[in-house]
Structure formats: C-alpha cells, structure tokens
XYZ file of C-alpha atoms in Angstrom:
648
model
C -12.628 -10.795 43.215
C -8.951 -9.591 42.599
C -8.869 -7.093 40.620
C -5.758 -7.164 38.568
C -7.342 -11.088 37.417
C -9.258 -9.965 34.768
C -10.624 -6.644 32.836
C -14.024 -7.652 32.521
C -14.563 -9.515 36.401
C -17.237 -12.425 35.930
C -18.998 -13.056 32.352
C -21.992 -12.589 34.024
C -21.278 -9.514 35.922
C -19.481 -8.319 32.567
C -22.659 -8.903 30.798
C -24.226 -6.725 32.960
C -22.265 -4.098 32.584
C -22.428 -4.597 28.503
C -26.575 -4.896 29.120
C -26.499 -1.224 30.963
C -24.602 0.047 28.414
C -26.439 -0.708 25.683
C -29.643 0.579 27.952
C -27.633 3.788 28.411
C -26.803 4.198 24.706
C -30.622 3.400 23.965
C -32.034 5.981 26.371
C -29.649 8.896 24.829
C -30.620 8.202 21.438
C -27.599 7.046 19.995
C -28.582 4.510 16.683
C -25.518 1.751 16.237
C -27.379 2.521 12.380
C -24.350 3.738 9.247
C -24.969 6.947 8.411
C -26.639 7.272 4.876
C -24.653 10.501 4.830
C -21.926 9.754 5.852
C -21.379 6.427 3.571
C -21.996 8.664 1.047
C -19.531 11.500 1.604
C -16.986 8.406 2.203
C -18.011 6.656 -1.458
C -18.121 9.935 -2.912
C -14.396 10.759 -2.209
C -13.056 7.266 -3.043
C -14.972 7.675 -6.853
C -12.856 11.131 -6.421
C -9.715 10.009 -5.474
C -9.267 5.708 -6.540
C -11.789 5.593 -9.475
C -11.190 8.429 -11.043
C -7.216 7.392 -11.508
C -7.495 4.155 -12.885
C -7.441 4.758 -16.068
C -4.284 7.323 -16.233
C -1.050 7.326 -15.995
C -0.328 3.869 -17.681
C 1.371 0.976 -15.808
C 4.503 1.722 -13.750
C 7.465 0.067 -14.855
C 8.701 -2.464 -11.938
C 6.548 -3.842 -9.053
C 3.128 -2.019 -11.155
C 3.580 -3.839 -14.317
C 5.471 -6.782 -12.598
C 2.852 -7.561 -10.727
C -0.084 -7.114 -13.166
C 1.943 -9.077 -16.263
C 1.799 -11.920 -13.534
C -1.660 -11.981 -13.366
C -2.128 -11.905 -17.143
C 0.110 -14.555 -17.634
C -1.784 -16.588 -15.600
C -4.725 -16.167 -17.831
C -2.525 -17.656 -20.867
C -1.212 -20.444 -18.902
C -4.271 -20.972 -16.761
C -1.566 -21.550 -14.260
C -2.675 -20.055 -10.968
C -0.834 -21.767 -8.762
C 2.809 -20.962 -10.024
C 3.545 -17.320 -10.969
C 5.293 -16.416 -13.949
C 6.859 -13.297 -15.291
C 8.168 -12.862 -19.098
C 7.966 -16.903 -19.040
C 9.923 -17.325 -16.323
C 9.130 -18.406 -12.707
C 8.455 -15.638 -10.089
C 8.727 -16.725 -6.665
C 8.634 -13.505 -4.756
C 5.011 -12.937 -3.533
C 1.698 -15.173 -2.675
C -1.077 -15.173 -5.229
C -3.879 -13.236 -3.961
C -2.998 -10.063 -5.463
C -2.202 -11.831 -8.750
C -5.774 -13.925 -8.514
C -7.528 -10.543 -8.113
C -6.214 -8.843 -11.027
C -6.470 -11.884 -13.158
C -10.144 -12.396 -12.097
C -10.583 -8.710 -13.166
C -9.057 -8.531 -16.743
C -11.266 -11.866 -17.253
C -14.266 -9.935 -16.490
C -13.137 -6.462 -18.065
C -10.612 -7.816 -20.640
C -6.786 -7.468 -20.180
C -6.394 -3.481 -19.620
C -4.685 -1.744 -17.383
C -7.437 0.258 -15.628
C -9.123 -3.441 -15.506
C -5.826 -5.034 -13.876
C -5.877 -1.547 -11.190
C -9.544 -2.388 -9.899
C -9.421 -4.700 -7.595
C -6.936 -2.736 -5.437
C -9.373 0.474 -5.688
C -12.289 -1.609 -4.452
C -9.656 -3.225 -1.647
C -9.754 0.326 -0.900
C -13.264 1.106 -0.183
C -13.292 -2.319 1.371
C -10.354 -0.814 4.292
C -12.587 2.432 4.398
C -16.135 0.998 5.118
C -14.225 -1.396 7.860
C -12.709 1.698 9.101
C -15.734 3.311 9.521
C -17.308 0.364 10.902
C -14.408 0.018 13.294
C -14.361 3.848 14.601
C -17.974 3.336 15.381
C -17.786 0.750 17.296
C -15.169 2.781 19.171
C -16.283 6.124 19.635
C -19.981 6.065 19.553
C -19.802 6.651 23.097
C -17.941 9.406 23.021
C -19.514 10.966 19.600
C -21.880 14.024 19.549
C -25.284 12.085 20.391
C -26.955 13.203 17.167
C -24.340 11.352 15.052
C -22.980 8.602 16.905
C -21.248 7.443 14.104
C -18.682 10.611 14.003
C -15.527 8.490 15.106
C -16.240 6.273 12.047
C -16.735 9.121 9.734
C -13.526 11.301 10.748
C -11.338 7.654 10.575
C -12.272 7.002 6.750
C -12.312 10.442 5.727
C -8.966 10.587 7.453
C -7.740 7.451 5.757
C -9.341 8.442 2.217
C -7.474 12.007 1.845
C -3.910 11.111 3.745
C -1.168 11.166 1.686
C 0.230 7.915 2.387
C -3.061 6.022 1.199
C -3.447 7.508 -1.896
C 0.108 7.484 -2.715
C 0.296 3.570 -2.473
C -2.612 3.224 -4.534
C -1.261 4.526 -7.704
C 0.667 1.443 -8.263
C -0.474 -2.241 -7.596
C 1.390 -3.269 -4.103
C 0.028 -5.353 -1.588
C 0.255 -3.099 1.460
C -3.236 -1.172 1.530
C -4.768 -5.203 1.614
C -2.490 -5.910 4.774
C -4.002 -2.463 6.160
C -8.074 -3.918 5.208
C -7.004 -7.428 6.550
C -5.792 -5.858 10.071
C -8.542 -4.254 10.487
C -10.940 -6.845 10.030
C -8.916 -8.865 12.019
C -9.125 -6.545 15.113
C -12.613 -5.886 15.182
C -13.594 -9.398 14.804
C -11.021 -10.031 17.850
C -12.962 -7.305 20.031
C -16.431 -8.686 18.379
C -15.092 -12.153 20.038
C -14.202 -10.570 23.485
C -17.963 -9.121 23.414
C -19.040 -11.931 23.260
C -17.542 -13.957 25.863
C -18.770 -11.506 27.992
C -22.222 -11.604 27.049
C -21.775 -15.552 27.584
C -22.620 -16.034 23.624
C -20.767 -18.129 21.564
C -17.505 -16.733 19.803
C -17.576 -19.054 16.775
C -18.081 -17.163 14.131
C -15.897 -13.950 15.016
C -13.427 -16.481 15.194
C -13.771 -18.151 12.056
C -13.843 -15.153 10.400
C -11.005 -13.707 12.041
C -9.290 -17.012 11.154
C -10.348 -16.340 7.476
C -9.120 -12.941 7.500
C -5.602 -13.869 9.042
C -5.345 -16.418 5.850
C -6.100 -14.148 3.352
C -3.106 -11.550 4.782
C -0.826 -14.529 4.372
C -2.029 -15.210 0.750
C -1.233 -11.076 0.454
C 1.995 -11.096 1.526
C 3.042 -13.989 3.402
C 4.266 -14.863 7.130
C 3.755 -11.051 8.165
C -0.245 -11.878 7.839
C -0.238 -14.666 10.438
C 2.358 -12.479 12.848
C 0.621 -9.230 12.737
C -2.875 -10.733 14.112
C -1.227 -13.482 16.222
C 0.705 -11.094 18.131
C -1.862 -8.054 18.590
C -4.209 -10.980 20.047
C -1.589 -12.192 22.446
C -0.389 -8.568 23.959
C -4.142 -8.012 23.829
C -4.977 -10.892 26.200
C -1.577 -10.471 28.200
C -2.436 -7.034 28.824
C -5.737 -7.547 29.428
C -4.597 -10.159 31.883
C -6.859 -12.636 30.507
C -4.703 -15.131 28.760
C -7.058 -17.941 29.762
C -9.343 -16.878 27.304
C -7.312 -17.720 24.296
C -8.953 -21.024 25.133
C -12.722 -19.271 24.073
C -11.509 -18.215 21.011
C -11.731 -21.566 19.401
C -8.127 -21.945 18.595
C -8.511 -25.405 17.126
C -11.714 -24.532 15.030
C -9.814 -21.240 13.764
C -6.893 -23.294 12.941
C -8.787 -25.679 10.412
C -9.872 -22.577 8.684
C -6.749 -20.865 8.521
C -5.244 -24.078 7.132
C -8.014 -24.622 4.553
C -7.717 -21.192 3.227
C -4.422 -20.465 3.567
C -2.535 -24.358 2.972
C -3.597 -25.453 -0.389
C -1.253 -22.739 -2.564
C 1.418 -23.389 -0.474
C 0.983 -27.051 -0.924
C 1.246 -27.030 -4.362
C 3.290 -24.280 -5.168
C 6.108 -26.423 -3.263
C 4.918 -29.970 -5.279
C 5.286 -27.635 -8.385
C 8.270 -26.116 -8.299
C 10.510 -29.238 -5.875
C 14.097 -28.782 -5.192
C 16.717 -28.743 -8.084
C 20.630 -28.745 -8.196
C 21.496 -24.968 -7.782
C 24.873 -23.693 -8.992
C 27.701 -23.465 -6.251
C 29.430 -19.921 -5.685
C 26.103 -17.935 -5.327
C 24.864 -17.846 -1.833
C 22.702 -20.967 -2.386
C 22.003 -24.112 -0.912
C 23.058 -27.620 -2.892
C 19.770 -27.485 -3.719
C 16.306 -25.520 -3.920
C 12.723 -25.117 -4.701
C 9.675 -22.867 -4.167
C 10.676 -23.802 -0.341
C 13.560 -22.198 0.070
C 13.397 -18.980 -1.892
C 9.667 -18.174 -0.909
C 9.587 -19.277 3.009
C 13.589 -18.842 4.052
C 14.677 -16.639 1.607
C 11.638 -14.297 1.311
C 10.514 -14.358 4.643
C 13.587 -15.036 6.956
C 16.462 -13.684 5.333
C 14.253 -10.508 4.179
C 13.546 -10.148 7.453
C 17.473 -10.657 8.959
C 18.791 -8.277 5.684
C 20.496 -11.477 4.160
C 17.714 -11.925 1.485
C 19.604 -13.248 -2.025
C 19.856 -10.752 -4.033
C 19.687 -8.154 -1.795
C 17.470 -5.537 -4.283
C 15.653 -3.154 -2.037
C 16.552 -0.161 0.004
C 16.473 -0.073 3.335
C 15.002 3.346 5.282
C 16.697 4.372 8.297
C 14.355 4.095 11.174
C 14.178 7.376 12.224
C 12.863 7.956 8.307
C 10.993 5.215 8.588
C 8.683 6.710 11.429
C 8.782 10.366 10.536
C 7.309 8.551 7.355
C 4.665 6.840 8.691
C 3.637 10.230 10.115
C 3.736 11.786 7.415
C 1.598 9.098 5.382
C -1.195 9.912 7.785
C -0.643 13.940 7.161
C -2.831 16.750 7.496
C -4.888 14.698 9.714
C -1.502 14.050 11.661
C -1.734 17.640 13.311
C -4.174 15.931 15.418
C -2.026 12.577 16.303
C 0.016 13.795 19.270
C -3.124 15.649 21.145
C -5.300 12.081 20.507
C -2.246 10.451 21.489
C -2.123 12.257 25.179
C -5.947 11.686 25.410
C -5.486 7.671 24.403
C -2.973 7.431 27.399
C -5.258 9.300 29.624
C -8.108 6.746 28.950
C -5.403 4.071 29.657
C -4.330 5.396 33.295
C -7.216 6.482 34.086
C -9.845 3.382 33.189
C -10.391 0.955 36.043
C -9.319 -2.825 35.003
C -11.801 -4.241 36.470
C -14.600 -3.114 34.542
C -15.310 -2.910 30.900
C -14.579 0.230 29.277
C -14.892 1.292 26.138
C -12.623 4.373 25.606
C -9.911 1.422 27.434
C -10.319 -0.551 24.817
C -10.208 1.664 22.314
C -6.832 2.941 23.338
C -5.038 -0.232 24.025
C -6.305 -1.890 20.369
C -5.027 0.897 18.411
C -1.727 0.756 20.496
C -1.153 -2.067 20.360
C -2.116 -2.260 16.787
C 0.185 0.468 15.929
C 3.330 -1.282 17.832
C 3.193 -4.316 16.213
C 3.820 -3.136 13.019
C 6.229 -0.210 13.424
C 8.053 -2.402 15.620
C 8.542 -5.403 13.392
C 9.675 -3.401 10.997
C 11.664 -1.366 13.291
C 13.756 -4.628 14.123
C 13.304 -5.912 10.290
C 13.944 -4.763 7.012
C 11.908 -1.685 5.740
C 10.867 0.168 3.050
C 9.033 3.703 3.290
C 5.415 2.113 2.394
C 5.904 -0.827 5.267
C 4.044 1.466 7.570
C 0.512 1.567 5.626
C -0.874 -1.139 7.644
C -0.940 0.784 11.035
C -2.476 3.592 9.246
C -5.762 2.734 10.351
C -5.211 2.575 13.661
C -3.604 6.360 13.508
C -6.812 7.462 11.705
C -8.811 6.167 14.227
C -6.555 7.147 16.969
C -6.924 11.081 15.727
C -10.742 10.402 14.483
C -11.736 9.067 18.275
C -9.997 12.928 19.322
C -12.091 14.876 16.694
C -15.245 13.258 17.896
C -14.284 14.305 21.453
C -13.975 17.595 19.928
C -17.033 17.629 18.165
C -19.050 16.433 21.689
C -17.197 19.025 24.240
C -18.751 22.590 25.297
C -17.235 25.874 23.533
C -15.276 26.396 26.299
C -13.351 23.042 27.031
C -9.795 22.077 27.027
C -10.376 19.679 24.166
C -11.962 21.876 21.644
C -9.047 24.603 23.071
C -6.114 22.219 22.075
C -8.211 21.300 18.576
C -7.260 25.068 17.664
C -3.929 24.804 19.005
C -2.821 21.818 16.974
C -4.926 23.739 13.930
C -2.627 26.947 14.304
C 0.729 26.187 15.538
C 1.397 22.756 13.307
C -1.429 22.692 10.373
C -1.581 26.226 9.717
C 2.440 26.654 9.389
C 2.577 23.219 7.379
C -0.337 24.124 4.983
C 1.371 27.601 4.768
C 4.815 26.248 3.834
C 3.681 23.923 1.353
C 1.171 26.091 -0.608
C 4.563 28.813 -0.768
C 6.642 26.257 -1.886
C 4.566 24.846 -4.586
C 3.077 29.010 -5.553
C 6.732 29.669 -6.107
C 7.917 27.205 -8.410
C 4.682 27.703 -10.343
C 5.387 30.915 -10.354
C 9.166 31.269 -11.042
C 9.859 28.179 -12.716
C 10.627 29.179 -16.812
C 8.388 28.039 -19.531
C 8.770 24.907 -21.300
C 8.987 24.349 -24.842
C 6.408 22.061 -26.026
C 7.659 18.817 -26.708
C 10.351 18.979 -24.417
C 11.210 15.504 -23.187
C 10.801 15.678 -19.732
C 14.302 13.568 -18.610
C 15.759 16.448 -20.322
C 14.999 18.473 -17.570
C 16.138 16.212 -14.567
C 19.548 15.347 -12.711
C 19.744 11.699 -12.306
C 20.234 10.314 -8.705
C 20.378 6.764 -8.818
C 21.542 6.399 -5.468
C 17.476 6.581 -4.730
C 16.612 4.593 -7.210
C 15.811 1.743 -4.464
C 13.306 3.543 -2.992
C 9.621 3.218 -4.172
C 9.459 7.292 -4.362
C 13.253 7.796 -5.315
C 12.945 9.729 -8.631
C 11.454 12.461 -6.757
C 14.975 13.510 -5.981
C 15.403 13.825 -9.714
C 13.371 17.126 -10.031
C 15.373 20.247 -11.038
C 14.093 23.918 -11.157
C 13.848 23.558 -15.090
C 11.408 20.465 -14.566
C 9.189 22.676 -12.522
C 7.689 24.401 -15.804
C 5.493 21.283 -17.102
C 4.316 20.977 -13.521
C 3.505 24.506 -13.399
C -1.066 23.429 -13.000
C -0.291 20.920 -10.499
C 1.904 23.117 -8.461
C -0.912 25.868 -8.642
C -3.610 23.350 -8.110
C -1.848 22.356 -4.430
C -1.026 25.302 -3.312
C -4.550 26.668 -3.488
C -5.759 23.653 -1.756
C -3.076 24.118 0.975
C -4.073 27.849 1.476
C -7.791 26.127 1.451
C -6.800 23.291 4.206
C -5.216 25.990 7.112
C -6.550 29.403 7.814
C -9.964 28.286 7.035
C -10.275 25.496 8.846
C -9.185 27.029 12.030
C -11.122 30.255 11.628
C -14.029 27.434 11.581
C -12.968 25.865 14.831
C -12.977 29.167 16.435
C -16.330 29.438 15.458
C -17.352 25.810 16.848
C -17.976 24.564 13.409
C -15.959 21.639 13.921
C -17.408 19.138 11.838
C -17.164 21.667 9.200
C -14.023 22.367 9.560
C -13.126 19.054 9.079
C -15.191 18.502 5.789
C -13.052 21.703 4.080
C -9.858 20.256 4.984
C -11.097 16.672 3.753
C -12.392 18.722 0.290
C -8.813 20.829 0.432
C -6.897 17.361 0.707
C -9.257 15.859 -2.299
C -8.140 18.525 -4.527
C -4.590 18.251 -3.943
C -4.681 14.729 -3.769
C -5.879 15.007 -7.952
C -3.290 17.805 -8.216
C -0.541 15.048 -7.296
C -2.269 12.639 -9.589
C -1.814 15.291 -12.503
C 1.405 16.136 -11.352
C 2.315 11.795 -11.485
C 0.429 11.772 -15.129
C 3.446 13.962 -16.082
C 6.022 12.675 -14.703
C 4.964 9.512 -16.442
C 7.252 9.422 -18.732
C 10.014 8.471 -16.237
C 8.070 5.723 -14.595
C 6.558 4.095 -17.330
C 7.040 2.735 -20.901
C 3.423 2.647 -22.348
C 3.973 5.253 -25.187
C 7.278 3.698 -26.225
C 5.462 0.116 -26.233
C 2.502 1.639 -28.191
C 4.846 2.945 -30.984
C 6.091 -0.831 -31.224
C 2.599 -1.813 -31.447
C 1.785 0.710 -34.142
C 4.742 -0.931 -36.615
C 2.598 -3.632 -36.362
C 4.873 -5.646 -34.396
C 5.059 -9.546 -35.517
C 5.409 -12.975 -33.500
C 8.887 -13.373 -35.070
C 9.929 -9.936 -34.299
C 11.997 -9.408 -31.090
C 11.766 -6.888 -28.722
C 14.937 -6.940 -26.032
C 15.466 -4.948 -23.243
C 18.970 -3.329 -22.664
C 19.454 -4.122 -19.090
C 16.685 -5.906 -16.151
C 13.383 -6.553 -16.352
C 12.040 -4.051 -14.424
C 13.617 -1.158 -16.025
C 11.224 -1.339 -19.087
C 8.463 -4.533 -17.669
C 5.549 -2.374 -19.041
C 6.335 -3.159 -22.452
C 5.321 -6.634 -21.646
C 1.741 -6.148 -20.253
C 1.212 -3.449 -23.816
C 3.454 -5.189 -26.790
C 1.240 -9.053 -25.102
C 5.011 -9.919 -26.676
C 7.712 -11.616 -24.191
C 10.999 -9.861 -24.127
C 14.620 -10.537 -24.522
C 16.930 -8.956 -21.738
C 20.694 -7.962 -22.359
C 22.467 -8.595 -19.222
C 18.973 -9.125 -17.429
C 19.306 -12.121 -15.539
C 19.773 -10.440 -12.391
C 16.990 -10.197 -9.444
C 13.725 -11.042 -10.002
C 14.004 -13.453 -12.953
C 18.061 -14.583 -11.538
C 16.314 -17.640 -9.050
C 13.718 -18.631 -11.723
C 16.084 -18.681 -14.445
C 17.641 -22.055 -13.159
C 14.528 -24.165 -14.324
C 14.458 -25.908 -16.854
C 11.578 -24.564 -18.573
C 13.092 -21.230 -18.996
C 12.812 -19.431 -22.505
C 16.281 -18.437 -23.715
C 15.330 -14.807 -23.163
C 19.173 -13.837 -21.711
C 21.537 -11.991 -24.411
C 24.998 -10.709 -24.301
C 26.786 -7.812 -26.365
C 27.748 -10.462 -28.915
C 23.854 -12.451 -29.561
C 22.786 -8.821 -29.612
C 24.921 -8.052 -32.185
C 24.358 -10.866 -34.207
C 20.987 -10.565 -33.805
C 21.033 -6.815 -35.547
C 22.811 -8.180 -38.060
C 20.484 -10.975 -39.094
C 17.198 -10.888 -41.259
C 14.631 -10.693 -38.025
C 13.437 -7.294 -37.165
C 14.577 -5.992 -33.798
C 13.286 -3.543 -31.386
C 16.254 -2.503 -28.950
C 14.471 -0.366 -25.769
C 17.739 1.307 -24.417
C 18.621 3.879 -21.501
C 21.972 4.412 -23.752
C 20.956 5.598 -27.264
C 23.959 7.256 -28.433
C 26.328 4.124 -27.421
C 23.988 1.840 -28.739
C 23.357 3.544 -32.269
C 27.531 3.414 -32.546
C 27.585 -0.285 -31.307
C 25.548 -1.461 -33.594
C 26.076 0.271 -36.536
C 28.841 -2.039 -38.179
C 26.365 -4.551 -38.383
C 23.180 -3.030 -39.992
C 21.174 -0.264 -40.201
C 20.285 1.662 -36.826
C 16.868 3.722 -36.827
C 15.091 6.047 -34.250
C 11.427 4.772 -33.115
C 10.301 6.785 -30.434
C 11.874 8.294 -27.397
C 10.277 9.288 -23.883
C 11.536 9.903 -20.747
C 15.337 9.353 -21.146
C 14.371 6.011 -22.790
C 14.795 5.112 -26.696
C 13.427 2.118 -28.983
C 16.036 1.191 -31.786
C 15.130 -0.715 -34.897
C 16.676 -2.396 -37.463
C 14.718 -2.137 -39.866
C-alpha cells in the first residue's frame, strides 16, 4: 500500500494495530478508569473558584445583566422563542444561554446567583470533558501509575488560568463555545476509532452532530464553522477525505437540523420583515433575518455590522492575549509546543499514532479559531474557545515530564521554562502588587471609589477597559487583594521550581495550581470592590427601599447598558433619555415597542408633573441645575460615579 493514501493503512490492519495497543496498555497496567482523586481535586477547585463567586459582586451592568434580564423576561412573557430586553426586541444572540438561565431562576427563583449557575456548571461540564479528553491523549505517555495525568494537568490548567476564570464572572457565551469544541473533537477522534476498529460510527456522530447544534444555539454560525472546518483539515491532513463518507453525514445532518432549525424557524415567522426607515444603513425592509444572520453574522464578521458597538483588538493583542488567558500554565506552552511538532515530523503516516494525533487535533484546533478571528472581527475574550486545546497542549508536556528519568532533557527544560519565564513573571507580579499595597495611602472610609479614578473612555469598548481607570489613590481600598496576590505569586515561582529540582513534579504542579486558586479569589475580592463601577445593584436597591410603585418611573440618562442592572433588581422597566441607540435602536422599529425613549423636554415635563421620578444619571451636578426650574431635585443614593435623582 502507498503510504501517503491513508494514516491508518487498511481498517483491518488499523484494527490491529488499535487491538495491540490496547494489549500493550493492559500488560503495563495502565486503567482507562477517572481518577477518584483526581475528579476530586478538579471539583474541589471549581466549588473554590465558580461556586464560591456566584453570589457576589451583583450583576454587571451591560452584556451581565443584559443577558440575564433576557432570560427573566422570558419567564413573564413565556416567550422563549423571541428575546426581549426592557420590552423591546433583542435580536443579537441565539437562545441557549437565555433558556439556561431562565430554566434556573424557575427552579431557584429570579436571583442573580440563580441566573449565574448554569454558566458555573457549563464550567465543570468543559473541565470533566477536558479531563476526559487529555486522557484519552496522553495516557500513553503518562507516568504508568496514573495514566490519567494528561487529563488531570489539562483541567487543573484550565480551572486556575486567568482567562477562564476571568470570563466567568459575567454571563457570556464563550466558555460554552470552549465545552462544545471539545466535545465536538473527541467525539470526531471517538468516530475515527472506530472506523478503524470496523465498528459502527453512529452514535459519535450523532452526538457530535448534537454538539455542533447546540454551539450554534450559543452563539450562532461560528458553532457550525468551528467543528466543520477542524473535521475537514483533520481528514485533508490525514489524507483520508474519503472517510467523510463514514461519518454519516446525512444522519448527522437530520440531527443538526432538528436541534438546531426549529428557533431559527420561528424566530424568523415571529419577527417577518417590516418597512425600515431610509438614511440608516438598512435595507427597504427587515426582520429577525437580516439583523440576526447578515447583520450579526456577516457584517460582524466583515467589520460592517450596524451599529458598529464593539472594539476591535489589534491582532498582535489579540494573541499575546490568548496567551496570556492560559497564564502561569503558559510558561510551559512553547516547550509542549516544540515537543507537539516533534511528534508531528517524526510519527510515521502510515500507522496509527497516538502522540500524532494528539498533536495535529490540538493544532488544528487551536488554528481554527485564532485564525478566524485573526481574519474577523475580535474582541480580547474571542480566544477562550482554543483554550482547551493550549491546556492540553502544555498538560500532554507535564505528563512527559512527570514519566521521564531525573536526568532527561524533558524534565531539564521543565526547570528551564520554571526559572527563566515563571519565576521572573511570578516575581514581577507579586512586586508590583506588594508595592501598591504597600505604598498606596489610606482611604477614608466611605470614600466613593470613582472618586479615586481617571476616566478613560477610549477603553470603554473593551470587556476589561475600566482597568485603565485605576490611579495610585484607588490602590488603597485594594490594599487585601493586592497583598493576597502577591503572596500567592511569591507561592507559584521559587517553590515550584525548587520542587522540580527535587523531581517532585506532580507536586510542583499542585502548589502552583493552590498559588493560582488563591489569587484567583484575591482578583474576585479585588472585582467585589471595584463593583461599584461595573454595576448598579446598590443604587437599584435604594429605589427598591422607597418602596418604588408601578406608576413610578425610573429613566435612565443615556443607553441601556450603562445602568441595565437596575432592570433585573427594581423587576421595573425603564425609561431611557437619548437611549435608543445600539442594542434596543433595531428593535425599537416594531410596533409593539413601549414608549420607553425620552428627550430633554418629556424629561422635563415629566419632573414637573405629579408622578414620582427616579433619574439614574452619570451627570449629577448638570442634572440637579436642569431640572430645578421645574420641581424639587433630591439626592437618593450615589455609587461609583453614578447618582439616582428624585422628585419627590
């Protein structure tokens, strides 16, 4: 047979070759058994890190609360086919993320913590797959008393990187894309197992199918061109096309389509096309159609999407990033990197290899999602789901590490990476962070903290833009945070590598996993703080204690999203003073739109009239002169730069 025909020569003779390796794997020992252990150590630091913050800060004004008032919405309207937001049509994302926060506040009630769940279990979902996953991969190559290291190191990896736990402390699709691709690839290489055992690839197929419709119900067209083009450069690489036709194509199909087709069936028979004004970018006329599948999908992806609200990360950012979402287990990346392209040059294609395949999937898996988004639009968080494959990429080097003699090249270059890029990083970081806490000067109690910041709205676009806000005079009400991280960074360096010196790899890796835990919940503390800036729950809890009526008005001086938390904690719909702008602008032409839009002069009739108002305002010192001719202007609460105004 030619060689360059196929990667895995006959089925039969592949079979073989998959029958001798179990035998091998059987004779050394090696259990294909989870590790009670190990699942434990894995659940213990997601109750740590994902259940432990669900019930503080509150909601995050913008995408947090956006997304979460959606859901509850649906529960009033038991509507779950057509999102709305403040009572007005939202058109932006699929539903699954909205169904899954809606089914929990029906079982828990409509809380916040409740509304945050179903994300923190999506994220022991992507962990146990993970594991699962790096198994599969690296038992072969894993110390033969725990075969199941590779799995271990990849979900302890994912669990305590920064980039994971950052994107979990507000309710965004991405982690779900990240759980959905990995499913999706092992139930591709579960396929290709079985077509060379000459068993039937149904079910891995289905289920893959499944899988590839629930991404798309997460967030849209990228969930059907992620999977479809890893499986393609898979097979093309492989140079075994011809088997696309023993993966059931037509079978997988229907299931895709009876999964994924319904929503999108009737979301477009419930919102049909309308006459859309002239002048604004838009076509003569437009439904659900147009703004979800051109306009969200194509245009987003061309940088033509109307209205054009979201930054855009350079793409050198954008993979220094990604990088650094996958830090301090990233000191590893470049050395598993070499040994990944090692196993590729140096595998035969003509038989089946494990390490082979190990190094092409997460490759591959890795390029097709830093390169769409390379060639596409991009935020900093579009990275999260080729995460995995990075923590499985350094995890598969680890276990290497933990399998090698004292004396080989691959524990040598463990301790190299440790001292020369973890050490210095750890080092920096914990000085940084011991200094401000330190230096920074003490902060009056009560001190509001937007007192202490410089406004940069230039960032504002960016999901982790306010960070450029911070001054030395903020740095005093983080001063327990700051000391809480840079212990944990002193923990995560020296001590680690003065454990690989000793051999102790696996414990070396278990410290800087416990380090990263700790610092992990000093960021959380630090966030709790900040939360003043990035949320509105106190102010909309004083509005709630006045005992807030169903006449009453509550109006919003400026978007939506600059104040949408007081929506999910007032239960009270808002009015919005120049506000019909982004995510409500496209929704706003229906015809069942409340008359939530005001202007300088309704709002100024409105103070002056017998209904009690509640102005939430950026601009308190304008506003209390504005309005002052026409009734009386008092203080309710202020918090983080932001001010409610009454009337009465």
């Amino acid at each position: 047979m030619n060689q360059s025909s196929t990667q895995f020569a006959t089925p039969s003779t592949a079979a073989n070759v998959e029958r001798s390796a179990e035998s091998r794997d059987a004779a050394s020992g090696k259990s294909r058994c989870w590790s009670p252990l190990s699942v434990s150590l894995i659940v213990l630091a997601w109750l740590i890190l994902q259940v432990g913050g669900l019930f503080t800060p509150g909601l995050l004004d913008d995408v947090d609360s956006i997304y979460t008032e959606i859901a509850r919405e649906m529960l009033l309207r038991h509507d779950y086919v057509t999102p709305y937001i403040n009572g007005v049509r939202f058109f932006d994302k699929p539903p699954l993320m909205y169904w899954m926060a809606a089914g929990s506040m029906k079982l828990f009630g409509a809380q916040d913590w409740a509304a945050r769940l179903p994300l923190a279990v999506g994220m022991l979902a992507l962990l146990l797959a993970v594991y699962a996953l790096g198994i599969r991969l690296f038992r072969e190559i894993s110390p033969p008393e725990a075969p199941d290291r590779g799995g271990f190191y990849s979900a302890l990896a994912l669990a305590t990187s920064i980039g994971p736990y950052l994107y979990t402390r507000f309710y965004i699709p991405d982690i779900l894309l990240a759980l959905w691709m990995t499913l999706g690839v092992h139930l591709l290489l579960i396929a290709l197992d079985r077509v060379r055992q000459g068993r039937s690839t149904l079910l891995p197929c289905a289920g893959f199918a499944a899988v590839m419709a629930l991404n798309v119900l997460t967030k849209g067209f990228i969930g059907l061109v992620f999977p479809t083009a890893f499986v393609l450069a898979y097979l093309a690489l492989t140079r075994q096309p011809g088997l696309l036709r023993r993966l059931h194509p037509i079978a997988s199909a229907v299931v895709f389509l009876v999964i994924a087709a319904p929503w999108h069936i009737m979301a477009a028979l419930r919102t049909p096309p309308i006459p859309l004004p002239a002048g604004q970018g838009l076509p003569p006329r437009g439904g659900w159609a147009w703004f979800y599948l051109y306009n969200e999908h194509i245009a987003r992806f061309l940088g033509r999407r109307i209205p054009h609200d979201y930054g855009q990360v350079p793409v050198l950012l954008f993979w220094a990033l990604t990088a650094l979402w996958i830090m301090p287990w990233a000191s590893f990346l470049f050395p598993a990197l070499r040994r990944h392209l090692r196993d590729l040059r140096d595998s035969s294609e003509s038989t089946f290899s494990r390490s082979r395949e190990a190094a092409l999937a997460l490759f591959l898996w890795t390029a097709v999602v830093l390169g769409f988004f390379t060639l596409s639009s991009r935020q900093e968080y579009y990275s999260l789901p080729a995460l995995p494959a990075l923590a499985l990429m350094t995890a598969g080097f680890l276990s290497r590490v933990d399998a090698s003699s004292s004396t080989s090249e691959i524990r040598r270059s463990a301790q190299h990476w440790t001292a020369w890029l973890l050490i210095p990083t750890t080092a920096v970081i914990s000085v940084v962070c011991g200094y401000f806490a330190l230096t920074a000067p003490p902060t009056p109690k009560g001190t509001d903290i937007a007192s202490l910041l410089a406004a940069n709205p230039e960032f504002y676009n960016l999901s982790l833009g306010h960070i450029f806000d911070l001054t030395t005079d903020a740095m005093g009400l983080f001063r327990g945070p700051l000391f809480f991280v840079s212990f944990s960074m002193l923990i995560a360096g020296l001590p680690t590598w003065l454990l690989r010196r000793q051999g102790r790899n696996y414990a070396a890796n278990l410290v800087l996993a416990a380090a990263m835990i700790f610092a992990l919940l000093g960021a959380h503390e630090g966030l709790r703080r900040f939360y003043p800036i990035l949320g509105s729950k106190g102010l909309a809890l004083a509005i709630n204690h006045e005992g807030v009526k169903p006449q009453d008005q509550i109006i919003l001086d400026g978007e939506l999203t600059s104040g949408s938390s007081l929506v999910f904690y007032t239960r009270h719909q808002l009015h919005l003073i120049h506000g019909n702008v982004n995510g409500l602008w496209y929704g706003a032409f229906w015809p069942d739109s409340p008359h939530i839009f005001e202007n300088e002069a309704t709002l100024r009739r409105l103070w002056a009239s017998p209904q009690r108002i509640f102005l939430f305002t950026y601009h308190p010192a304008a506003r209390i002169r504005d309005l002052s001719p026409y009734g009386a202007v008092h203080t309710l609460a202020s918090s983080g730069g932001k001010t409610v105004l009454t009337n009465r």
